[in-house]
Amino acid sequence: MADGSQTSGADNTAHMKALLLALRQIGMPLLQVLTETPAGGAGGTSGAAAVKAEQFGALVDNTVSLSQALSAQIGAGDEPVDAWVRWALAGAASHVVASNYRATGQPLPPDDAQRLASIVSELQDKFKAQIPAGDENIPNTVATFRAKMMEALVPVVGAVAQYSFGRAEHALLAEVAERLVRTADQMTRALAAPGSTPEEWRLLCWNVLKSAGQIYTESHYAEADRLLYMNADERAAYFAKHGNVVPMTQVWQAFNQRMAMLATLATYLEAPAAAQVDVSQAWQ
């Protein structure tokens, strides 16, 4: 009887953890975007609630489809990976779906899930220097690197979905992602302590990449807002001056300046012993 109670308690705990992860990683981004976006055409409170419920179901379906497509593209469907990798992919998919809904007011079209996931496939060959070799210790698997890369680029995908500076979204995402990973690689080589293990080096690289994604996103939105709030005549003249191709010069200037500031700051930081973490636990 005692063994059965212990098993039941363990099952309940695992179930509760799964529910909490689902709420945090998937549910919250979707619920938040639904509360921010008005339910168009809905009559009254009850009508709006019904529309929101229907839209939430569609967004969950979007998240499942995109998560599966991402898993297939990075190889997580073909090899054993930690459960957190799959949760990270689901969370990344949820944020992308939410960003698309915030920008368009519509669920993600079915074909777009595969289109967005294909970006990862196209980028993989460009990042071989960061992809761990097969004989390295867990958690440094190929799937782990790709999942962390996608997680770091989630805010970038959201920014491009809302405004792509007149460029094809797919092409711009590939261009930005390549530049961010290259920057993260260069910055990591400059900051990594001599004698760092591959695990330590890649942990630093992935965290620099996450910072790079956030800094790019802020620079992207700042320039998009600047263009949006320009006087109409001033904006037309600005576009005409650049051959009606919206320049991104100021986006990259702001990004480069902030990354340089971050690199400078990092050289003055020395983490106290109490703040240092076991690398094997750093992926949780």
Coordinates of C-alpha atoms in Angstrom, one line a residue:
M1 CA 0.0 0.0 0.0
A2 CA 2.8 2.4 0.9
D3 CA 4.6 1.7 -2.4
G4 CA 1.4 2.4 -4.2
S5 CA 0.9 5.7 -2.4
Q6 CA 4.5 6.8 -3.1
T7 CA 4.0 6.0 -6.8
S8 CA 0.8 7.9 -6.9
G9 CA 2.4 10.9 -5.2
A10 CA 5.3 10.9 -7.6
D11 CA 2.8 10.7 -10.6
N12 CA 0.8 13.6 -9.2
T13 CA 4.0 15.7 -8.7
A14 CA 5.1 15.0 -12.3
H15 CA 1.7 15.8 -13.6
M16 CA 1.6 19.1 -11.6
K17 CA 5.1 20.0 -12.9
A18 CA 3.9 19.3 -16.5
L19 CA 0.9 21.5 -16.0
L20 CA 2.9 24.4 -14.6
L21 CA 5.4 24.1 -17.5
A22 CA 2.6 24.1 -20.0
L23 CA 1.1 27.2 -18.4
R24 CA 4.4 29.1 -18.2
Q25 CA 5.9 28.0 -21.5
I26 CA 2.9 27.8 -23.7
G27 CA -0.3 29.2 -22.1
M28 CA 1.0 32.5 -20.7
P29 CA 2.3 34.0 -24.0
L30 CA -0.9 33.0 -25.8
L31 CA -3.2 34.3 -23.1
Q32 CA -1.3 37.5 -22.8
V33 CA -1.6 38.3 -26.5
L34 CA -5.3 37.5 -26.5
T35 CA -5.9 39.9 -23.7
E36 CA -4.0 42.6 -25.6
T37 CA -5.8 42.1 -28.9
P38 CA -9.5 43.1 -29.2
A39 CA -11.9 40.4 -30.5
G40 CA -13.0 42.0 -33.8
G41 CA -16.7 41.7 -34.7
A42 CA -17.7 40.2 -31.4
G43 CA -21.1 41.4 -30.0
G44 CA -21.1 41.9 -26.2
T45 CA -19.1 40.4 -23.5
S46 CA -20.3 36.8 -24.1
G47 CA -19.6 37.1 -27.8
A48 CA -16.1 38.3 -27.2
A49 CA -15.4 35.5 -24.7
A50 CA -16.5 32.9 -27.2
V51 CA -14.3 34.4 -29.9
K52 CA -11.3 34.5 -27.5
A53 CA -11.9 30.8 -26.6
E54 CA -12.0 29.8 -30.2
Q55 CA -8.9 31.9 -31.0
F56 CA -7.0 30.4 -28.1
G57 CA -7.7 26.9 -29.4
A58 CA -6.4 27.9 -32.8
L59 CA -3.3 29.4 -31.3
V60 CA -2.6 26.3 -29.3
D61 CA -3.0 24.2 -32.5
N62 CA -0.5 26.6 -34.2
T63 CA 2.0 26.1 -31.3
V64 CA 1.8 22.4 -31.6
S65 CA 2.3 22.4 -35.3
L66 CA 5.2 24.9 -35.2
S67 CA 6.8 23.0 -32.3
Q68 CA 6.7 19.7 -34.2
A69 CA 8.1 21.4 -37.3
L70 CA 11.0 22.9 -35.2
S71 CA 11.7 19.5 -33.6
A72 CA 11.9 17.9 -37.0
Q73 CA 14.2 20.6 -38.4
I74 CA 16.7 20.5 -35.5
G75 CA 16.7 16.7 -35.3
A76 CA 15.1 16.5 -31.9
G77 CA 12.6 14.0 -33.4
D78 CA 15.3 11.6 -34.4
E79 CA 17.5 11.4 -31.3
P80 CA 16.9 11.2 -27.5
V81 CA 16.9 14.7 -25.9
D82 CA 16.1 16.0 -22.5
A83 CA 12.5 16.9 -21.9
W84 CA 13.4 20.5 -21.2
V85 CA 14.7 20.8 -24.9
R86 CA 11.2 19.9 -26.1
W87 CA 9.6 22.4 -23.6
A88 CA 12.1 25.1 -24.8
L89 CA 11.0 24.4 -28.4
A90 CA 7.3 24.6 -27.4
G91 CA 7.9 27.8 -25.6
A92 CA 9.7 29.3 -28.6
A93 CA 6.9 28.2 -30.8
S94 CA 4.3 29.8 -28.5
H95 CA 6.1 33.2 -28.5
V96 CA 6.4 33.1 -32.3
V97 CA 2.7 32.3 -32.6
A98 CA 1.8 35.1 -30.2
S99 CA 4.0 37.6 -32.1
N100 CA 2.3 36.7 -35.3
Y101 CA -1.2 37.1 -33.8
R102 CA -0.2 40.4 -32.2
A103 CA 0.9 41.7 -35.6
T104 CA -1.9 40.3 -37.8
G105 CA -4.8 39.5 -35.5
Q106 CA -5.0 36.1 -37.1
P107 CA -3.7 32.6 -36.2
L108 CA -0.6 31.4 -38.1
P109 CA -1.5 30.0 -41.5
P110 CA -0.6 26.3 -41.7
D111 CA 2.1 26.7 -44.4
D112 CA 3.9 29.4 -42.3
A113 CA 4.8 26.9 -39.5
Q114 CA 7.0 24.9 -42.0
R115 CA 8.3 28.2 -43.5
L116 CA 9.5 29.5 -40.2
A117 CA 10.9 26.2 -39.1
S118 CA 12.9 26.0 -42.4
I119 CA 14.9 29.0 -41.3
V120 CA 16.6 26.8 -38.7
S121 CA 17.5 24.2 -41.3
E122 CA 19.0 26.8 -43.6
L123 CA 21.1 28.3 -40.8
Q124 CA 22.5 25.1 -39.4
D125 CA 25.5 24.7 -41.8
K126 CA 26.6 28.3 -41.0
F127 CA 27.1 27.5 -37.3
K128 CA 29.2 24.4 -37.3
A129 CA 31.8 26.0 -35.1
Q130 CA 29.3 26.2 -32.3
I131 CA 27.6 22.8 -32.8
P132 CA 29.2 20.3 -30.3
A133 CA 31.0 17.2 -31.5
G134 CA 29.2 13.9 -31.0
D135 CA 31.6 12.7 -28.3
E136 CA 31.0 15.6 -25.9
N137 CA 29.2 15.2 -22.7
I138 CA 25.5 15.8 -22.2
P139 CA 23.9 18.3 -22.2
N140 CA 26.0 19.5 -25.2
T141 CA 24.1 17.7 -27.9
V142 CA 23.4 19.1 -31.4
A143 CA 19.7 19.3 -30.5
T144 CA 20.5 21.3 -27.4
F145 CA 22.5 23.9 -29.3
R146 CA 19.8 24.3 -31.9
A147 CA 17.1 24.6 -29.3
K148 CA 19.0 27.2 -27.4
M149 CA 19.6 29.1 -30.6
M150 CA 15.9 29.1 -31.4
E151 CA 15.1 30.2 -27.9
A152 CA 17.5 33.2 -28.2
L153 CA 16.0 34.3 -31.5
V154 CA 12.4 34.2 -30.4
P155 CA 12.1 38.0 -29.7
V156 CA 13.8 38.6 -33.1
V157 CA 11.2 36.6 -34.9
G158 CA 8.5 38.6 -33.1
A159 CA 10.1 41.9 -34.1
V160 CA 10.4 40.9 -37.8
A161 CA 6.8 39.6 -37.8
Q162 CA 5.6 43.0 -36.8
Y163 CA 7.8 45.1 -39.1
S164 CA 10.3 43.8 -41.7
F165 CA 11.5 47.1 -43.2
G166 CA 10.0 46.3 -46.5
R167 CA 12.0 43.1 -46.9
A168 CA 10.9 39.5 -47.2
E169 CA 10.5 38.2 -43.6
H170 CA 12.2 34.9 -44.3
A171 CA 15.3 36.5 -45.9
L172 CA 15.5 39.2 -43.2
L173 CA 15.3 36.6 -40.4
A174 CA 18.0 34.6 -42.0
E175 CA 20.2 37.7 -42.4
V176 CA 19.7 38.9 -38.8
A177 CA 20.1 35.4 -37.3
E178 CA 23.4 34.8 -39.1
R179 CA 24.7 38.2 -38.0
L180 CA 23.7 37.7 -34.4
V181 CA 25.3 34.3 -34.1
R182 CA 28.5 35.6 -35.7
T183 CA 28.6 38.5 -33.3
A184 CA 28.0 36.1 -30.3
D185 CA 30.8 33.8 -31.5
Q186 CA 33.3 36.7 -31.8
M187 CA 32.3 38.2 -28.4
T188 CA 32.5 34.8 -26.7
R189 CA 36.0 34.3 -28.1
A190 CA 37.0 37.6 -26.7
L191 CA 35.4 37.1 -23.2
A192 CA 36.0 33.4 -22.5
A193 CA 38.5 32.7 -19.8
P194 CA 41.7 30.9 -20.9
G195 CA 41.3 27.1 -20.5
S196 CA 37.5 27.2 -20.6
T197 CA 36.0 23.8 -21.3
P198 CA 33.8 23.3 -24.3
E199 CA 30.8 23.2 -22.0
E200 CA 31.7 26.5 -20.4
W201 CA 32.5 28.1 -23.7
R202 CA 29.2 27.2 -25.3
L203 CA 27.2 28.2 -22.2
L204 CA 28.8 31.7 -22.5
C205 CA 28.1 31.8 -26.2
W206 CA 24.5 30.9 -25.8
N207 CA 24.0 33.5 -23.1
V208 CA 25.7 36.2 -25.2
L209 CA 23.5 35.2 -28.1
K210 CA 20.4 35.6 -25.9
S211 CA 21.5 39.1 -25.0
A212 CA 22.3 39.8 -28.6
G213 CA 18.7 38.8 -29.6
Q214 CA 17.2 41.1 -26.9
I215 CA 19.5 44.0 -27.9
Y216 CA 18.7 43.6 -31.6
T217 CA 15.0 43.4 -30.9
E218 CA 15.1 46.7 -28.9
S219 CA 17.1 48.4 -31.7
H220 CA 14.6 47.0 -34.3
Y221 CA 11.6 48.4 -32.5
A222 CA 13.2 51.7 -31.8
E223 CA 13.9 52.4 -35.5
A224 CA 10.5 51.1 -36.5
D225 CA 8.8 53.5 -34.1
R226 CA 11.0 56.4 -35.3
L227 CA 9.9 55.7 -38.9
L228 CA 6.2 55.3 -37.8
Y229 CA 6.1 58.6 -36.0
M230 CA 7.9 60.6 -38.7
N231 CA 5.9 63.3 -40.5
A232 CA 4.4 61.8 -43.7
D233 CA 6.3 64.1 -45.9
E234 CA 9.6 63.6 -44.0
R235 CA 9.2 59.8 -44.2
A236 CA 8.5 59.9 -48.0
A237 CA 11.6 62.1 -48.5
Y238 CA 13.6 59.8 -46.3
F239 CA 12.5 56.7 -48.3
A240 CA 13.1 58.4 -51.6
K241 CA 16.6 59.4 -50.5
H242 CA 17.3 55.7 -50.1
G243 CA 15.8 54.5 -53.3
N244 CA 12.5 53.5 -51.6
V245 CA 14.4 50.7 -49.8
V246 CA 13.9 51.2 -46.1
P247 CA 17.4 51.5 -44.6
M248 CA 18.4 49.5 -41.5
T249 CA 21.6 51.4 -40.9
Q250 CA 20.4 52.9 -37.7
V251 CA 19.2 49.5 -36.4
W252 CA 22.7 48.0 -36.8
Q253 CA 24.4 51.1 -35.5
A254 CA 22.4 51.0 -32.3
F255 CA 22.9 47.2 -32.0
N256 CA 26.7 47.4 -32.5
Q257 CA 27.0 50.3 -30.0
R258 CA 25.0 48.4 -27.3
M259 CA 26.9 45.1 -27.9
A260 CA 30.2 47.0 -27.6
M261 CA 29.0 48.5 -24.3
L262 CA 28.0 45.0 -23.1
A263 CA 31.4 43.6 -24.0
T264 CA 33.2 46.4 -22.2
L265 CA 31.0 45.9 -19.1
A266 CA 31.7 42.2 -19.1
T267 CA 35.4 42.7 -18.9
Y268 CA 34.9 44.4 -15.5
L269 CA 32.7 41.7 -14.1
E270 CA 33.9 39.0 -11.8
A271 CA 31.2 36.7 -10.5
P272 CA 31.6 35.8 -6.8
A273 CA 32.1 32.2 -5.9
A274 CA 28.6 32.0 -4.4
A275 CA 27.1 33.0 -7.8
Q276 CA 28.9 30.4 -9.8
V277 CA 26.8 27.5 -11.1
D278 CA 27.5 23.9 -12.0
V279 CA 27.6 23.8 -15.8
S280 CA 25.7 20.5 -15.8
Q281 CA 22.7 22.3 -14.1
A282 CA 22.9 25.5 -16.1
W283 CA 20.4 24.3 -18.8
Q284 CA 17.4 24.0 -16.5

